Amino acid sequence: MPLYVVVTSLESVALYVVVTSFDSVALYVLVTSLDSLTLHVVVTSLESVALYVVVTSLDSVTLYVLVTSLDSVTLYVVVTSLDSVALYVLVTSLDSEALYVLVTSLDSVTLHVVVTSLDSAALYVVVTSLDSISLYVVVTSLESVALYVVVTSFDSVTLYVLVTSLDSVTLHVVVTSLESVALYVVATSLDSAALYVVVTSLDSAALYVVVTSLDSMALYVVVTSLESVALYMVVTSLDSAALYVVVTSLDSMALYVVVTSLESVALYVVVTSFDSVTLYVVVTSLDSAALYVVVTSLESVALYVLVTSLDSVTLHVVVTSLDSVALYVLVTSLDSVTLYVVVTSLDSMALYVVVISLDSAALYVVVTSLDSVALYVLVTSLDSVTLYVVVTSLDSMALYVVVISLDSAALYVVVTSLESVALYVVVTSLDSMALYVVVTSLDSVALYVLVTSLDSVTLHVVVISLDSVTLYVVVTSLDSAALYVVVTSLDSVTLYVLVTSLDSMALYVVVTSFDSVALYVLVTSLDSVTLHVVVTSLDSAALHVVVTSLDSAALYVLVTSLDSVTLYVGYIFRLSGSICGG
């Protein structure tokens, strides 16, 4: 099964030759660039389990030699730099499973070598940063899955190589971007039902690579941002409903979280393992960056929340994994670009929502994939355009409502899933920098309410459990807003009262649930508009009454649904002292 690939570019007199032979399980890669007389030779032989890598650069007369022999589980690394005539030799023996770190910093050359060996997995990370050349190499070897990621950035040429080898599937992806020419190559093999997705964005010099393998329900996500030279790797495995960030080992039910901040060069590692309930809490505060990681794992319910806030970049990642429902939310905000990604995966239905807002234009993409129906909506909104997107799927009794308003820069997202009786409500208001998130799960009769106000940086969390009839009351008063939450739970009657009073607007929500009768009352009072909504549901009849009072008109709508479905709509308004109706 030999593979021969030859790519020749005559524009800049460069010759690239790649020869791969799988007959005797050997890989030979020869890349020669004649522009600046640079020769790069990589030879890998797997016959005797030996890896030989030779890289020679003739530009500045620098010789780098890396020889690794796995026969006796010994690693030899030799790096010779002739620029300043310095020789650095690192010999590491993995017989006793030790961790050796060599960090050498010169004036214009910095070499960082990290070798970590676990029981059944080895992680090799080599990061080399030069003046105008940065090489990032991440090699992760597991028992039956190996992931190799190489990212090389030059001044005017960027080469991204992603090679992923599985048991029966091999993916080779090479993406080369020049100044005015970009080449994107994606190879997908469906022999063993595997999906590989590669997305590369060169606007802000960022590479996003997503590789998903469905053989063992494993998700590998690699996000590399070259603006501030930061590498983020997230690996999520759904076999046992666990979340792995950067490095995770499930041999002894342990979670390894590695967070590296390059601003002050700090590394934080926390490992906590319990029998059936694991709680991982990592809070790291730096001068100009704060990382908050909260991971809570229960027997059948796991909640993972990752919130990272930087100076000009904010990353909010919320991952909630249930027995048969998984919710993945990724929100990334940059200076002039905001990316909102919401991915909800159910048993037979997935909802993907991507919202990207630029300075003078906004792009909203909503993609909903069902069993046999796919809905793709692409809408671009400018400064004075408001987009409202509503997607309702009744196949499996699921309601998804997305409302986006750009007039006052507010995003309202409501997702309701009736399969497992779960309600997810996300309301984001950018006027006063306030984020309100309400997640209610009725599987175990638990109510989670998260209200975050960024005006005075206040976080309020209310958890209500109806198993033992518990009452939680939280009252928070801000400068110009007051939030009152009262929840009362009885055996057969549940009363939820939410009262929010602002300066010029008041929202009153009363929800009363009985055994066979439910009464919902929503009263919203504005300066010149009052809205009264009363919804009463009986066993065989539903009465919906909406009363809206304006300055000079009143609208009354009465909807009664019986067996034969009858609709009554009426309006009454006063004109010149007389009353008119219809």
mmCIF file of C-alpha atoms in Angstrom, residues 20-277:
data_model
loop_
_atom_site.group_PDB
_atom_site.id
_atom_site.type_symbol
_atom_site.label_atom_id
_atom_site.label_comp_id
_atom_site.label_asym_id
_atom_site.label_seq_id
_atom_site.Cartn_x
_atom_site.Cartn_y
_atom_site.Cartn_z
ATOM 1 C CA THR A 20 5.510 7.164 2.023
ATOM 2 C CA SER A 21 5.868 3.389 1.931
ATOM 3 C CA PHE A 22 3.734 1.158 4.105
ATOM 4 C CA ASP A 23 4.965 -2.156 2.708
ATOM 5 C CA SER A 24 7.515 -2.789 5.439
ATOM 6 C CA VAL A 25 5.911 -0.414 7.934
ATOM 7 C CA ALA A 26 8.353 2.396 7.203
ATOM 8 C CA LEU A 27 7.710 6.075 6.647
ATOM 9 C CA TYR A 28 10.201 8.205 4.711
ATOM 10 C CA VAL A 29 9.549 11.914 4.251
ATOM 11 C CA LEU A 30 11.946 14.139 2.285
ATOM 12 C CA VAL A 31 11.239 17.877 2.022
ATOM 13 C CA THR A 32 13.761 20.064 0.180
ATOM 14 C CA SER A 33 13.454 23.816 -0.221
ATOM 15 C CA LEU A 34 15.830 25.497 -2.666
ATOM 16 C CA ASP A 35 14.888 29.059 -1.847
ATOM 17 C CA SER A 36 17.392 29.544 0.943
ATOM 18 C CA LEU A 37 19.308 26.259 0.564
ATOM 19 C CA THR A 38 17.503 24.464 3.407
ATOM 20 C CA LEU A 39 17.376 20.682 3.655
ATOM 21 C CA HIS A 40 14.980 18.924 5.999
ATOM 22 C CA VAL A 41 15.175 15.126 6.169
ATOM 23 C CA VAL A 42 12.933 12.984 8.365
ATOM 24 C CA VAL A 43 13.392 9.200 8.393
ATOM 25 C CA THR A 44 11.214 6.987 10.589
ATOM 26 C CA SER A 45 11.715 3.218 10.724
ATOM 27 C CA LEU A 46 9.281 1.063 12.671
ATOM 28 C CA GLU A 47 10.824 -2.296 11.830
ATOM 29 C CA SER A 48 13.005 -2.426 14.936
ATOM 30 C CA VAL A 49 10.894 0.062 16.908
ATOM 31 C CA ALA A 50 13.341 2.902 16.420
ATOM 32 C CA LEU A 51 12.693 6.514 15.539
ATOM 33 C CA TYR A 52 15.398 8.600 13.870
ATOM 34 C CA VAL A 53 14.750 12.244 13.096
ATOM 35 C CA VAL A 54 17.375 14.476 11.445
ATOM 36 C CA VAL A 55 16.676 18.134 10.682
ATOM 37 C CA THR A 56 19.462 20.213 9.111
ATOM 38 C CA SER A 57 19.143 23.920 8.407
ATOM 39 C CA LEU A 58 21.884 25.570 6.345
ATOM 40 C CA ASP A 59 20.595 29.123 6.613
ATOM 41 C CA SER A 60 22.361 29.998 9.835
ATOM 42 C CA VAL A 61 24.588 26.878 9.982
ATOM 43 C CA THR A 62 22.510 25.152 12.684
ATOM 44 C CA LEU A 63 22.405 21.395 13.163
ATOM 45 C CA TYR A 64 19.627 19.748 15.151
ATOM 46 C CA VAL A 65 19.803 15.970 15.705
ATOM 47 C CA LEU A 66 17.131 14.005 17.548
ATOM 48 C CA VAL A 67 17.588 10.252 18.041
ATOM 49 C CA THR A 68 15.065 8.218 19.995
ATOM 50 C CA SER A 69 15.440 4.498 20.599
ATOM 51 C CA LEU A 70 12.565 2.557 22.157
ATOM 52 C CA ASP A 71 14.273 -0.840 22.263
ATOM 53 C CA SER A 72 15.222 -0.602 25.911
ATOM 54 C CA VAL A 73 12.793 2.182 26.757
ATOM 55 C CA THR A 74 15.471 4.870 26.608
ATOM 56 C CA LEU A 75 15.125 8.343 25.185
ATOM 57 C CA TYR A 76 18.162 10.246 23.960
ATOM 58 C CA VAL A 77 17.769 13.857 22.866
ATOM 59 C CA VAL A 78 20.742 15.801 21.462
ATOM 60 C CA VAL A 79 20.347 19.431 20.402
ATOM 61 C CA THR A 80 23.369 21.283 19.030
ATOM 62 C CA SER A 81 23.205 24.974 18.232
ATOM 63 C CA LEU A 82 26.128 26.507 16.365
ATOM 64 C CA ASP A 83 24.871 30.073 16.471
ATOM 65 C CA SER A 84 26.333 30.713 19.890
ATOM 66 C CA VAL A 85 28.415 27.504 19.948
ATOM 67 C CA ALA A 86 26.429 25.774 22.704
ATOM 68 C CA LEU A 87 25.780 22.066 23.182
ATOM 69 C CA TYR A 88 22.836 20.784 25.231
ATOM 70 C CA VAL A 89 22.437 17.051 25.855
ATOM 71 C CA LEU A 90 19.459 15.523 27.658
ATOM 72 C CA VAL A 91 19.299 11.786 28.411
ATOM 73 C CA THR A 92 16.083 10.506 29.916
ATOM 74 C CA SER A 93 15.355 6.919 30.918
ATOM 75 C CA LEU A 94 11.717 5.939 31.258
ATOM 76 C CA ASP A 95 12.392 2.648 33.006
ATOM 77 C CA SER A 96 11.308 4.079 36.330
ATOM 78 C CA GLU A 97 8.569 6.240 34.825
ATOM 79 C CA ALA A 98 10.103 9.618 35.628
ATOM 80 C CA LEU A 99 9.431 13.088 34.302
ATOM 81 C CA TYR A 100 12.351 15.130 32.995
ATOM 82 C CA VAL A 101 12.022 18.741 31.868
ATOM 83 C CA LEU A 102 14.835 20.598 30.084
ATOM 84 C CA VAL A 103 14.354 24.315 29.438
ATOM 85 C CA THR A 104 17.194 26.170 27.700
ATOM 86 C CA SER A 105 16.866 29.850 26.903
ATOM 87 C CA LEU A 106 19.341 31.716 24.737
ATOM 88 C CA ASP A 107 19.253 35.229 23.413
ATOM 89 C CA SER A 108 17.331 34.374 20.274
ATOM 90 C CA VAL A 109 16.678 30.638 20.713
ATOM 91 C CA THR A 110 14.509 28.927 23.327
ATOM 92 C CA LEU A 111 14.106 25.173 23.554
ATOM 93 C CA HIS A 112 11.526 23.543 25.774
ATOM 94 C CA VAL A 113 11.395 19.745 25.969
ATOM 95 C CA VAL A 114 8.861 17.903 28.114
ATOM 96 C CA VAL A 115 8.641 14.107 28.233
ATOM 97 C CA THR A 116 5.918 12.494 30.335
ATOM 98 C CA SER A 117 5.332 8.754 30.612
ATOM 99 C CA LEU A 118 2.215 7.278 32.201
ATOM 100 C CA ASP A 119 1.199 3.678 32.795
ATOM 101 C CA SER A 120 -0.470 3.083 29.453
ATOM 102 C CA ALA A 121 0.071 6.409 27.709
ATOM 103 C CA ALA A 122 3.004 8.632 26.861
ATOM 104 C CA LEU A 123 2.890 12.329 26.149
ATOM 105 C CA TYR A 124 5.766 14.029 24.354
ATOM 106 C CA VAL A 125 5.621 17.786 23.933
ATOM 107 C CA VAL A 126 8.353 19.761 22.173
ATOM 108 C CA VAL A 127 7.962 23.515 21.767
ATOM 109 C CA THR A 128 10.733 25.478 20.033
ATOM 110 C CA SER A 129 10.433 29.212 19.497
ATOM 111 C CA LEU A 130 12.896 31.149 17.336
ATOM 112 C CA ASP A 131 12.943 34.757 16.248
ATOM 113 C CA SER A 132 10.983 34.283 13.047
ATOM 114 C CA ILE A 133 10.213 30.555 13.227
ATOM 115 C CA SER A 134 7.976 28.817 15.738
ATOM 116 C CA LEU A 135 7.648 25.045 15.869
ATOM 117 C CA TYR A 136 4.975 23.422 17.976
ATOM 118 C CA VAL A 137 5.019 19.629 18.141
ATOM 119 C CA VAL A 138 2.511 17.669 20.213
ATOM 120 C CA VAL A 139 2.675 13.872 20.120
ATOM 121 C CA THR A 140 0.213 11.855 22.186
ATOM 122 C CA SER A 141 0.428 8.069 22.092
ATOM 123 C CA LEU A 142 -2.272 5.919 23.658
ATOM 124 C CA GLU A 143 -2.711 2.178 23.626
ATOM 125 C CA SER A 144 -4.577 1.996 20.327
ATOM 126 C CA VAL A 145 -4.871 5.639 19.269
ATOM 127 C CA ALA A 146 -2.043 8.005 18.342
ATOM 128 C CA LEU A 147 -2.458 11.683 17.599
ATOM 129 C CA TYR A 148 0.355 13.638 15.985
ATOM 130 C CA VAL A 149 -0.009 17.382 15.491
ATOM 131 C CA VAL A 150 2.720 19.556 13.979
ATOM 132 C CA VAL A 151 2.230 23.287 13.502
ATOM 133 C CA THR A 152 5.035 25.315 11.906
ATOM 134 C CA SER A 153 4.774 29.053 11.348
ATOM 135 C CA PHE A 154 7.166 31.043 9.189
ATOM 136 C CA ASP A 155 7.257 34.707 8.282
ATOM 137 C CA SER A 156 5.295 34.509 5.052
ATOM 138 C CA VAL A 157 4.584 30.774 4.842
ATOM 139 C CA THR A 158 2.596 28.700 7.303
ATOM 140 C CA LEU A 159 2.595 24.924 7.219
ATOM 141 C CA TYR A 160 0.087 22.975 9.263
ATOM 142 C CA VAL A 161 0.364 19.192 9.295
ATOM 143 C CA LEU A 162 -2.077 16.992 11.186
ATOM 144 C CA VAL A 163 -1.541 13.223 11.129
ATOM 145 C CA THR A 164 -3.891 10.989 13.084
ATOM 146 C CA SER A 165 -3.375 7.221 13.100
ATOM 147 C CA LEU A 166 -6.070 4.911 14.430
ATOM 148 C CA ASP A 167 -6.354 1.149 14.440
ATOM 149 C CA SER A 168 -7.865 0.833 10.992
ATOM 150 C CA VAL A 169 -7.989 4.452 9.818
ATOM 151 C CA THR A 170 -5.145 6.818 8.959
ATOM 152 C CA LEU A 171 -5.744 10.488 8.284
ATOM 153 C CA HIS A 172 -3.103 12.719 6.724
ATOM 154 C CA VAL A 173 -4.024 16.387 6.406
ATOM 155 C CA VAL A 174 -1.653 19.038 5.059
ATOM 156 C CA VAL A 175 -2.740 22.675 4.987
ATOM 157 C CA THR A 176 -0.304 25.205 3.508
ATOM 158 C CA SER A 177 -1.120 28.899 3.454
ATOM 159 C CA LEU A 178 0.958 31.423 1.529
ATOM 160 C CA GLU A 179 0.533 35.152 1.369
ATOM 161 C CA SER A 180 -2.036 35.067 -1.426
ATOM 162 C CA VAL A 181 -2.510 31.328 -1.945
ATOM 163 C CA ALA A 182 -4.157 28.914 0.498
ATOM 164 C CA LEU A 183 -4.352 25.156 0.095
ATOM 165 C CA TYR A 184 -6.758 23.136 2.188
ATOM 166 C CA VAL A 185 -6.684 19.348 2.002
ATOM 167 C CA VAL A 186 -9.083 17.170 3.984
ATOM 168 C CA ALA A 187 -8.931 13.371 3.824
ATOM 169 C CA THR A 188 -11.792 11.443 5.426
ATOM 170 C CA SER A 189 -11.950 7.675 5.699
ATOM 171 C CA LEU A 190 -15.331 6.127 6.467
ATOM 172 C CA ASP A 191 -14.172 2.503 6.552
ATOM 173 C CA SER A 192 -14.689 2.262 10.283
ATOM 174 C CA ALA A 193 -17.215 5.125 10.578
ATOM 175 C CA ALA A 194 -14.903 7.962 11.494
ATOM 176 C CA LEU A 195 -15.428 11.658 10.892
ATOM 177 C CA TYR A 196 -12.546 14.093 10.561
ATOM 178 C CA VAL A 197 -13.122 17.834 10.257
ATOM 179 C CA VAL A 198 -10.382 20.409 9.718
ATOM 180 C CA VAL A 199 -11.158 24.132 9.881
ATOM 181 C CA THR A 200 -8.398 26.678 9.320
ATOM 182 C CA SER A 201 -8.908 30.416 9.679
ATOM 183 C CA LEU A 202 -6.124 32.673 8.449
ATOM 184 C CA ASP A 203 -7.764 36.029 9.140
ATOM 185 C CA SER A 204 -6.216 36.387 12.561
ATOM 186 C CA ALA A 205 -3.600 33.666 12.122
ATOM 187 C CA ALA A 206 -5.584 31.037 14.030
ATOM 188 C CA LEU A 207 -5.772 27.311 13.349
ATOM 189 C CA TYR A 208 -8.743 25.276 14.505
ATOM 190 C CA VAL A 209 -8.544 21.512 14.035
ATOM 191 C CA VAL A 210 -11.358 19.200 15.053
ATOM 192 C CA VAL A 211 -10.928 15.436 14.703
ATOM 193 C CA THR A 212 -13.814 13.223 15.749
ATOM 194 C CA SER A 213 -13.561 9.436 15.770
ATOM 195 C CA LEU A 214 -16.780 7.509 16.235
ATOM 196 C CA ASP A 215 -15.138 4.120 16.674
ATOM 197 C CA SER A 216 -14.922 4.422 20.442
ATOM 198 C CA MET A 217 -16.997 7.626 20.808
ATOM 199 C CA ALA A 218 -13.973 9.891 21.280
ATOM 200 C CA LEU A 219 -13.754 13.566 20.444
ATOM 201 C CA TYR A 220 -10.419 15.316 19.966
ATOM 202 C CA VAL A 221 -10.382 19.096 19.664
ATOM 203 C CA VAL A 222 -7.214 21.131 19.100
ATOM 204 C CA VAL A 223 -7.403 24.930 19.042
ATOM 205 C CA THR A 224 -4.225 26.918 18.415
ATOM 206 C CA SER A 225 -4.148 30.700 18.529
ATOM 207 C CA LEU A 226 -1.037 32.355 17.160
ATOM 208 C CA GLU A 227 -1.926 35.902 18.131
ATOM 209 C CA SER A 228 -0.582 35.519 21.660
ATOM 210 C CA VAL A 229 1.216 32.211 20.976
ATOM 211 C CA ALA A 230 -1.155 30.019 22.995
ATOM 212 C CA LEU A 231 -2.050 26.372 22.454
ATOM 213 C CA TYR A 232 -5.306 24.931 23.746
ATOM 214 C CA MET A 233 -5.972 21.177 23.526
ATOM 215 C CA VAL A 234 -9.228 19.586 24.628
ATOM 216 C CA VAL A 235 -9.835 15.821 24.453
ATOM 217 C CA THR A 236 -13.272 14.509 25.347
ATOM 218 C CA SER A 237 -14.132 10.820 25.549
ATOM 219 C CA LEU A 238 -17.783 9.781 25.850
ATOM 220 C CA ASP A 239 -17.149 6.116 26.650
ATOM 221 C CA SER A 240 -17.627 6.622 30.378
ATOM 222 C CA ALA A 241 -19.099 10.147 30.194
ATOM 223 C CA ALA A 242 -15.902 11.946 31.137
ATOM 224 C CA LEU A 243 -14.314 15.226 30.111
ATOM 225 C CA TYR A 244 -10.577 15.344 29.467
ATOM 226 C CA VAL A 245 -8.770 18.660 29.211
ATOM 227 C CA VAL A 246 -5.254 18.601 27.693
ATOM 228 C CA VAL A 247 -4.167 15.363 29.439
ATOM 229 C CA THR A 248 -6.591 12.885 30.981
ATOM 230 C CA SER A 249 -5.954 9.354 32.211
ATOM 231 C CA LEU A 250 -8.825 7.082 33.248
ATOM 232 C CA ASP A 251 -6.700 4.188 34.447
ATOM 233 C CA SER A 252 -7.345 4.942 38.118
ATOM 234 C CA MET A 253 -10.299 7.345 37.723
ATOM 235 C CA ALA A 254 -8.064 10.424 37.724
ATOM 236 C CA LEU A 255 -8.475 13.697 35.909
ATOM 237 C CA TYR A 256 -5.423 15.698 34.887
ATOM 238 C CA VAL A 257 -5.907 19.351 34.028
ATOM 239 C CA VAL A 258 -2.955 21.353 32.688
ATOM 240 C CA VAL A 259 -3.329 25.091 32.191
ATOM 241 C CA THR A 260 -0.329 27.070 30.949
ATOM 242 C CA SER A 261 -0.320 30.860 30.811
ATOM 243 C CA LEU A 262 2.434 32.348 28.705
ATOM 244 C CA GLU A 263 2.062 35.853 30.046
ATOM 245 C CA SER A 264 3.730 34.972 33.324
ATOM 246 C CA VAL A 265 4.777 31.416 32.326
ATOM 247 C CA ALA A 266 2.855 29.517 34.987
ATOM 248 C CA LEU A 267 1.763 25.878 35.029
ATOM 249 C CA TYR A 268 -1.040 24.632 37.268
ATOM 250 C CA VAL A 269 -1.888 20.931 37.636
ATOM 251 C CA VAL A 270 -4.638 19.553 39.871
ATOM 252 C CA VAL A 271 -5.458 15.836 40.213
ATOM 253 C CA THR A 272 -8.365 14.722 42.408
ATOM 254 C CA SER A 273 -9.919 11.246 42.443
ATOM 255 C CA PHE A 274 -12.902 9.920 44.413
ATOM 256 C CA ASP A 275 -14.821 6.636 44.243
ATOM 257 C CA SER A 276 -18.227 7.561 42.874
ATOM 258 C CA VAL A 277 -18.347 11.336 43.206
#
